[in-house]
Amino acid sequence: MPRAILRSICLSLIAFRIYSALKQYLLSAFFLIAFATTSLATHNRAGQITFTHITGTTYEIKVIIYTKPSSPPDRPTLPITFGDGTPIDVIPRVSQAIVQFDVQENVYVMQHTYPGSGTYTICVTDPNRNAGIINVVSSVDILFSISTVLRISPAFSPNTSPTFANRPIQDACYQQPWIHNPGAVDAQGDSLSYSLVTPLGNPTNECAPLPVNFYSLPNRHPVFPDPNNQISINPLTGTISWISPQQAGEYNIAILIEEWRDGILIGSILRDMQVLVKVCDNLPPVMEALRDTCIEAGQTLSVVIEASDPLGGLITISGYGGPFEVSNSPASVTQLVETSPVTAIFDWDANCSHVRLAPYQANIQATDNGPVVNLVAIETFNITVVAPAPEFLEATATGSSIALIWEPSICDQAIGYKIYRRINPYGFIPDVCETGVPAYTGYVEIADLEGLENTSFLDEDEVIFGRQNCYMVIAYFADGAESYASNEACAEIRFEIPIIKKNSVGITSAVGTDTIFWRNPIELDTEVFPGPYAYQLLRGVGYGAATELVFESQINASLEEIETSFISNSLNTEDTAHTYRVVLFSAGEIAARSNLASSLFI
């Protein structure tokens, strides 16, 4: 082959290889640019979904997403699935606001009607998370996803999810303790439980947790973490403690808030939260512990709050949680001084509208004025609001019964009363958190009366004669809450009437016999009711009134010499019960009222 041609071929091959390499480079550059553009488009930091019952099976759904406004994308709408099989819908944004540096709060609201009872998972997804989240592998490529479970059932009244006082965005200081509480409030008094879980956004199922290798808790970083670096959540209060961040940067955690009513799980919220760890020279405040307590409706609860700053700076005391969110007479915190150490007063004028079985969780937060990050300390305590006791309980002996009467509860949402009895007084004085009538007092519940105005009761069942029969009354409420116990009221039925002490079958037969014994009224005032005396024994068939005269004693001047037993013959004691009462006559007047004793024989 001529040398010129060979040279031409070699040059062509070199040119082709240069072209191919250049083409590959340009393609790679194109994809890098495209990837960078995608990275810039990522923006989701944190978020949550809550719901409010409107009517029937219609609910208002609220989605709050916290985004990075320095990233280009902006979402005026978001796709949402309601979990009931209906097509994916679009939820519109109703507001947006910058809430701190490079953090925008976006609120989306719409209503949805569900087909009926069921458990529904509401889910919102959006590409993608913001770049650089340390504990989410390649966060820039991970979908942002949050969900909430709504349960509709005839077994419980319609539910409204809890709301949150604190945003799911909070700064932290490198190598300093970080504390956060979401400030969840459930207006219906349902119980809440908290746990740390894996965030959502699985590539194969957007509303499922991330794969194991894609996420780890923040305390797992850096690669060789400090063994004392721990993160935990209090399952009852929701307070999260991270002691302490060992690497600056952005982290995400997912908090599962489950809602319980009468032991039944009725809903849950998966809240995705972001923690921004910064390098700063600061130490968190220190607070004195607060104890759980109770307060009677109509009284004021005042609690002294004390906090200090190790660096001697300014501290702000604030409060959030149930007592601060009630519509009627909310709680307040008044700070007396600002420079450490500080004192503040928590005040709550509790009233009947606050009475409920579940306690109210109050969160008290001390926030310092650090130059880069404001660190906080949080103390949580529970407050139970108890209805006052029913007042002016009176017990009066009336013949063989004891009549009770009391004033209606001052809390008009009370739905009834429970009545308790014991023999002889106990002297019970309830402790501040001791509601109802505890079993250790020896009192036993004997009646349950429905209705706020149903404030009288005639006790004629198993009343003990010749002893003090003592009573207490409590008011109760629809959710199971009980008031304090009333005053103790006692009454004694004297042996001023004849008492049937035995009614037994002598012969069980279609023509059998009953034997009836009774006791003389040993405490009868014979000066008021002088003799002579006589007894009548009356009988009834079944459990009806005893009106048939079956025996009449001889008249005698002395009670001790009158017959006090009778055998009734030719009775069907095999199939029929019989009721008896005995009446004492004194000088032509009834000196004692009837007493019933019945026996059923089959």
Coordinates of N, CA, C and O in Angstrom, one line a residue, residues 511-598:
V511 N -98.3 -28.4 96.6 CA -99.1 -28.0 97.8 C -98.1 -28.0 99.0 O -98.3 -28.6 100.1
G512 N -97.0 -27.2 98.9 CA -96.0 -27.1 99.9 C -96.3 -26.0 100.9 O -97.4 -25.5 101.1
T513 N -95.2 -25.7 101.7 CA -95.4 -24.7 102.8 C -94.2 -23.7 102.8 O -93.1 -24.0 102.4
D514 N -94.5 -22.5 103.2 CA -93.5 -21.5 103.6 C -93.5 -21.2 105.1 O -94.6 -21.2 105.7
T515 N -92.3 -21.0 105.6 CA -92.2 -20.7 107.0 C -91.6 -19.3 107.1 O -90.5 -19.0 106.6
I516 N -92.3 -18.4 107.8 CA -91.9 -17.0 107.9 C -91.6 -16.6 109.3 O -92.5 -16.9 110.2
F517 N -90.4 -16.0 109.6 CA -90.1 -15.5 110.9 C -89.8 -14.0 110.8 O -89.2 -13.6 109.9
W518 N -90.2 -13.3 111.8 CA -89.9 -11.9 111.9 C -89.4 -11.5 113.3 O -89.6 -12.2 114.3
R519 N -88.8 -10.3 113.3 CA -88.3 -9.8 114.6 C -89.1 -8.6 115.1 O -89.5 -7.8 114.3
N520 N -89.3 -8.6 116.4 CA -90.0 -7.5 117.0 C -89.2 -6.2 116.9 O -88.0 -6.2 116.8
P521 N -89.9 -5.0 116.8 CA -89.2 -3.7 116.7 C -88.6 -3.4 118.1 O -89.3 -2.7 118.9
I522 N -87.4 -3.8 118.4 CA -86.8 -3.7 119.7 C -86.5 -2.3 120.2 O -86.4 -2.0 121.3
E523 N -86.5 -1.3 119.2 CA -86.2 0.1 119.5 C -87.5 0.9 119.4 O -87.4 2.2 119.4
L524 N -88.6 0.3 119.4 CA -89.9 1.1 119.3 C -90.1 1.9 120.5 O -89.9 1.4 121.7
D525 N -90.4 3.1 120.4 CA -90.7 4.0 121.5 C -92.1 3.7 122.0 O -93.1 4.2 121.4
T526 N -92.2 2.9 123.1 CA -93.6 2.5 123.5 C -94.4 3.6 124.2 O -95.6 3.5 124.3
E527 N -93.7 4.7 124.5 CA -94.4 5.9 125.0 C -95.1 6.6 123.9 O -96.2 7.1 124.1
V528 N -94.5 6.6 122.8 CA -95.1 7.3 121.6 C -96.1 6.3 121.0 O -97.2 6.7 120.5
F529 N -95.8 5.0 120.9 CA -96.7 4.0 120.3 C -97.0 3.0 121.4 O -96.4 1.9 121.4
P530 N -97.9 3.3 122.3 CA -98.3 2.4 123.4 C -99.1 1.2 122.9 O -99.7 1.3 121.8
G531 N -99.1 0.1 123.6 CA -99.9 -1.1 123.3 C -101.3 -0.8 123.6 O -101.7 0.3 124.0
P532 N -102.2 -1.8 123.4 CA -101.8 -3.2 123.0 C -101.4 -3.2 121.5 O -101.6 -2.3 120.8
Y533 N -100.8 -4.4 121.1 CA -100.2 -4.6 119.8 C -100.8 -5.8 119.1 O -101.3 -6.8 119.7
A534 N -100.7 -5.8 117.8 CA -101.1 -7.0 117.0 C -100.3 -6.9 115.6 O -100.0 -5.9 115.1
Y535 N -100.1 -8.1 115.1 CA -99.4 -8.2 113.8 C -100.3 -8.7 112.7 O -101.3 -9.5 113.0
Q536 N -100.1 -8.2 111.5 CA -100.7 -8.8 110.3 C -99.6 -9.2 109.4 O -98.6 -8.5 109.2
L537 N -99.8 -10.4 108.8 CA -98.9 -10.9 107.8 C -99.6 -10.9 106.4 O -100.6 -11.5 106.3
L538 N -99.0 -10.2 105.4 CA -99.6 -10.1 104.1 C -98.7 -10.8 103.1 O -97.5 -10.9 103.2
R539 N -99.3 -11.4 102.1 CA -98.6 -12.2 101.1 C -98.9 -11.7 99.7 O -100.1 -11.3 99.4
G540 N -97.9 -11.8 98.8 CA -98.1 -11.6 97.4 C -97.6 -12.7 96.6 O -96.6 -13.4 97.0
V541 N -98.1 -12.9 95.4 CA -97.7 -14.0 94.5 C -96.6 -13.4 93.6 O -96.8 -12.4 93.0
G542 N -95.5 -14.2 93.4 CA -94.4 -13.7 92.6 C -93.7 -12.5 93.4 O -93.5 -12.6 94.6
Y543 N -93.3 -11.5 92.6 CA -92.6 -10.4 93.2 C -93.5 -9.1 93.3 O -93.0 -8.0 93.5
G544 N -94.8 -9.3 93.2 CA -95.7 -8.2 93.3 C -96.0 -7.8 94.7 O -95.4 -8.3 95.7
A545 N -96.8 -6.8 94.9 CA -97.1 -6.3 96.2 C -97.8 -7.3 97.1 O -98.6 -8.1 96.6
A546 N -97.4 -7.3 98.4 CA -98.0 -8.3 99.3 C -99.2 -7.6 99.9 O -99.1 -6.8 100.8
T547 N -100.4 -8.1 99.5 CA -101.7 -7.4 99.9 C -102.7 -8.4 100.5 O -103.6 -8.0 101.1
E548 N -102.4 -9.7 100.3 CA -103.4 -10.7 100.8 C -103.1 -11.0 102.2 O -102.0 -11.4 102.6
L549 N -104.1 -10.8 103.1 CA -103.9 -11.1 104.5 C -103.9 -12.6 104.7 O -104.9 -13.3 104.4
V550 N -102.8 -13.2 105.3 CA -102.7 -14.6 105.5 C -102.6 -15.0 107.0 O -102.8 -16.1 107.4
F551 N -102.4 -14.0 107.8 CA -102.3 -14.2 109.3 C -102.5 -13.0 110.1 O -102.0 -11.9 109.7
E552 N -103.2 -13.1 111.2 CA -103.4 -12.0 112.1 C -103.2 -12.5 113.5 O -103.9 -13.5 113.9
S553 N -102.3 -11.9 114.3 CA -102.0 -12.4 115.6 C -103.1 -11.9 116.6 O -103.9 -11.1 116.3
Q554 N -103.0 -12.5 117.8 CA -103.9 -12.0 118.9 C -103.4 -10.7 119.4 O -102.2 -10.4 119.3
I555 N -104.2 -9.9 119.9 CA -103.8 -8.6 120.5 C -103.2 -8.9 121.9 O -103.8 -9.6 122.7
N556 N -102.1 -8.2 122.1 CA -101.4 -8.4 123.4 C -100.8 -7.1 123.8 O -100.3 -6.3 123.0
A557 N -100.8 -7.0 125.1 CA -100.2 -5.7 125.7 C -98.7 -5.7 125.6 O -98.1 -4.6 125.6
S558 N -98.0 -6.9 125.5 CA -96.6 -6.9 125.4 C -96.1 -7.4 124.1 O -96.6 -8.5 123.6
L559 N -95.1 -6.7 123.5 CA -94.6 -7.2 122.2 C -93.9 -8.5 122.3 O -93.8 -9.3 121.4
E560 N -93.3 -8.8 123.5 CA -92.5 -10.0 123.7 C -93.4 -11.2 123.7 O -92.9 -12.3 123.5
E561 N -94.7 -11.1 123.9 CA -95.6 -12.2 124.0 C -96.4 -12.5 122.7 O -97.3 -13.4 122.7
I562 N -96.2 -11.7 121.6 CA -96.9 -11.9 120.4 C -96.2 -12.9 119.5 O -94.9 -12.9 119.5
E563 N -96.9 -13.6 118.7 CA -96.3 -14.6 117.8 C -95.5 -13.8 116.8 O -95.9 -12.8 116.3
T564 N -94.3 -14.4 116.4 CA -93.4 -13.8 115.4 C -93.0 -14.8 114.4 O -91.9 -14.8 113.8
S565 N -93.9 -15.8 114.1 CA -93.7 -16.8 113.1 C -95.0 -17.3 112.6 O -96.0 -17.2 113.3
F566 N -95.0 -17.8 111.3 CA -96.2 -18.4 110.7 C -95.8 -19.4 109.7 O -94.8 -19.2 108.9
I567 N -96.6 -20.5 109.6 CA -96.4 -21.5 108.5 C -97.6 -21.3 107.6 O -98.7 -21.5 108.0
S568 N -97.2 -21.0 106.3 CA -98.3 -20.9 105.3 C -98.4 -22.2 104.5 O -97.4 -22.6 103.9
N569 N -99.5 -22.8 104.6 CA -99.7 -24.2 103.9 C -100.4 -24.1 102.6 O -100.9 -23.0 102.2
S570 N -100.4 -25.2 101.9 CA -101.1 -25.4 100.6 C -100.6 -24.4 99.5 O -101.5 -23.8 98.8
L571 N -99.3 -24.2 99.5 CA -98.8 -23.2 98.5 C -98.0 -24.0 97.4 O -97.4 -25.1 97.7
N572 N -98.0 -23.5 96.2 CA -97.2 -24.0 95.1 C -95.8 -23.5 95.3 O -95.4 -22.4 94.7
T573 N -95.0 -24.1 96.1 CA -93.6 -23.6 96.4 C -92.6 -24.2 95.3 O -91.4 -23.9 95.4
E574 N -93.2 -25.0 94.4 CA -92.3 -25.6 93.4 C -92.1 -24.7 92.2 O -91.0 -24.6 91.6
D575 N -93.1 -23.9 91.9 CA -93.1 -23.1 90.6 C -93.2 -21.6 90.9 O -93.0 -20.8 90.0
T576 N -93.6 -21.2 92.1 CA -94.0 -19.9 92.3 C -93.3 -19.3 93.5 O -93.1 -19.9 94.5
A577 N -92.8 -18.0 93.4 CA -92.2 -17.3 94.5 C -93.3 -16.5 95.2 O -94.4 -16.2 94.6
H578 N -93.1 -16.2 96.5 CA -94.1 -15.5 97.3 C -93.4 -14.4 98.1 O -92.2 -14.6 98.6
T579 N -94.0 -13.3 98.2 CA -93.5 -12.1 98.8 C -94.4 -11.8 100.1 O -95.6 -11.9 100.0
Y580 N -93.7 -11.5 101.2 CA -94.4 -11.2 102.4 C -94.0 -9.9 103.0 O -92.9 -9.4 102.8
R581 N -95.0 -9.4 103.8 CA -94.7 -8.2 104.6 C -95.5 -8.3 105.9 O -96.6 -8.9 105.9
V582 N -94.8 -7.8 107.0 CA -95.5 -7.9 108.3 C -95.8 -6.5 108.8 O -94.9 -5.6 108.6
V583 N -96.9 -6.2 109.3 CA -97.3 -4.9 109.8 C -97.7 -5.0 111.3 O -98.4 -5.9 111.7
L584 N -97.2 -4.0 112.0 CA -97.5 -4.0 113.5 C -98.5 -2.9 113.7 O -98.4 -1.8 113.2
F585 N -99.6 -3.2 114.4 CA -100.6 -2.3 114.8 C -100.4 -1.9 116.3 O -100.2 -2.8 117.1
S586 N -100.6 -0.7 116.6 CA -100.4 -0.2 118.0 C -101.6 0.7 118.3 O -101.8 1.8 117.7
A587 N -102.4 0.2 119.2 CA -103.6 1.0 119.7 C -104.4 1.5 118.5 O -104.8 2.7 118.4
G588 N -104.6 0.7 117.5 CA -105.4 1.0 116.3 C -104.7 1.8 115.2 O -105.2 2.1 114.2
E589 N -103.4 2.1 115.4 CA -102.6 2.9 114.4 C -101.4 2.0 113.9 O -100.9 1.2 114.6
I590 N -101.0 2.2 112.7 CA -99.9 1.5 112.2 C -98.6 2.2 112.8 O -98.4 3.4 112.6
A591 N -97.9 1.4 113.5 CA -96.7 1.9 114.2 C -95.4 1.6 113.4 O -94.4 2.0 113.9
A592 N -95.5 0.8 112.4 CA -94.3 0.5 111.6 C -94.7 0.2 110.2 O -95.8 -0.2 109.9
R593 N -93.8 0.5 109.3 CA -94.0 0.3 107.9 C -93.6 -1.0 107.4 O -92.9 -1.8 108.1
S594 N -93.9 -1.4 106.2 CA -93.7 -2.7 105.6 C -92.2 -3.0 105.4 O -91.5 -2.1 105.1
N595 N -91.9 -4.2 105.4 CA -90.6 -4.7 105.1 C -90.8 -6.0 104.2 O -91.6 -6.8 104.6
L596 N -90.1 -6.0 103.0 CA -90.3 -7.1 102.1 C -89.2 -8.1 102.2 O -88.1 -7.8 102.4
A597 N -89.7 -9.4 102.1 CA -88.7 -10.5 102.0 C -89.3 -11.5 101.0 O -90.4 -11.9 101.1
S598 N -88.5 -11.9 100.0 CA -89.0 -12.8 99.0 C -88.1 -14.0 98.8 O -86.9 -13.9 98.9

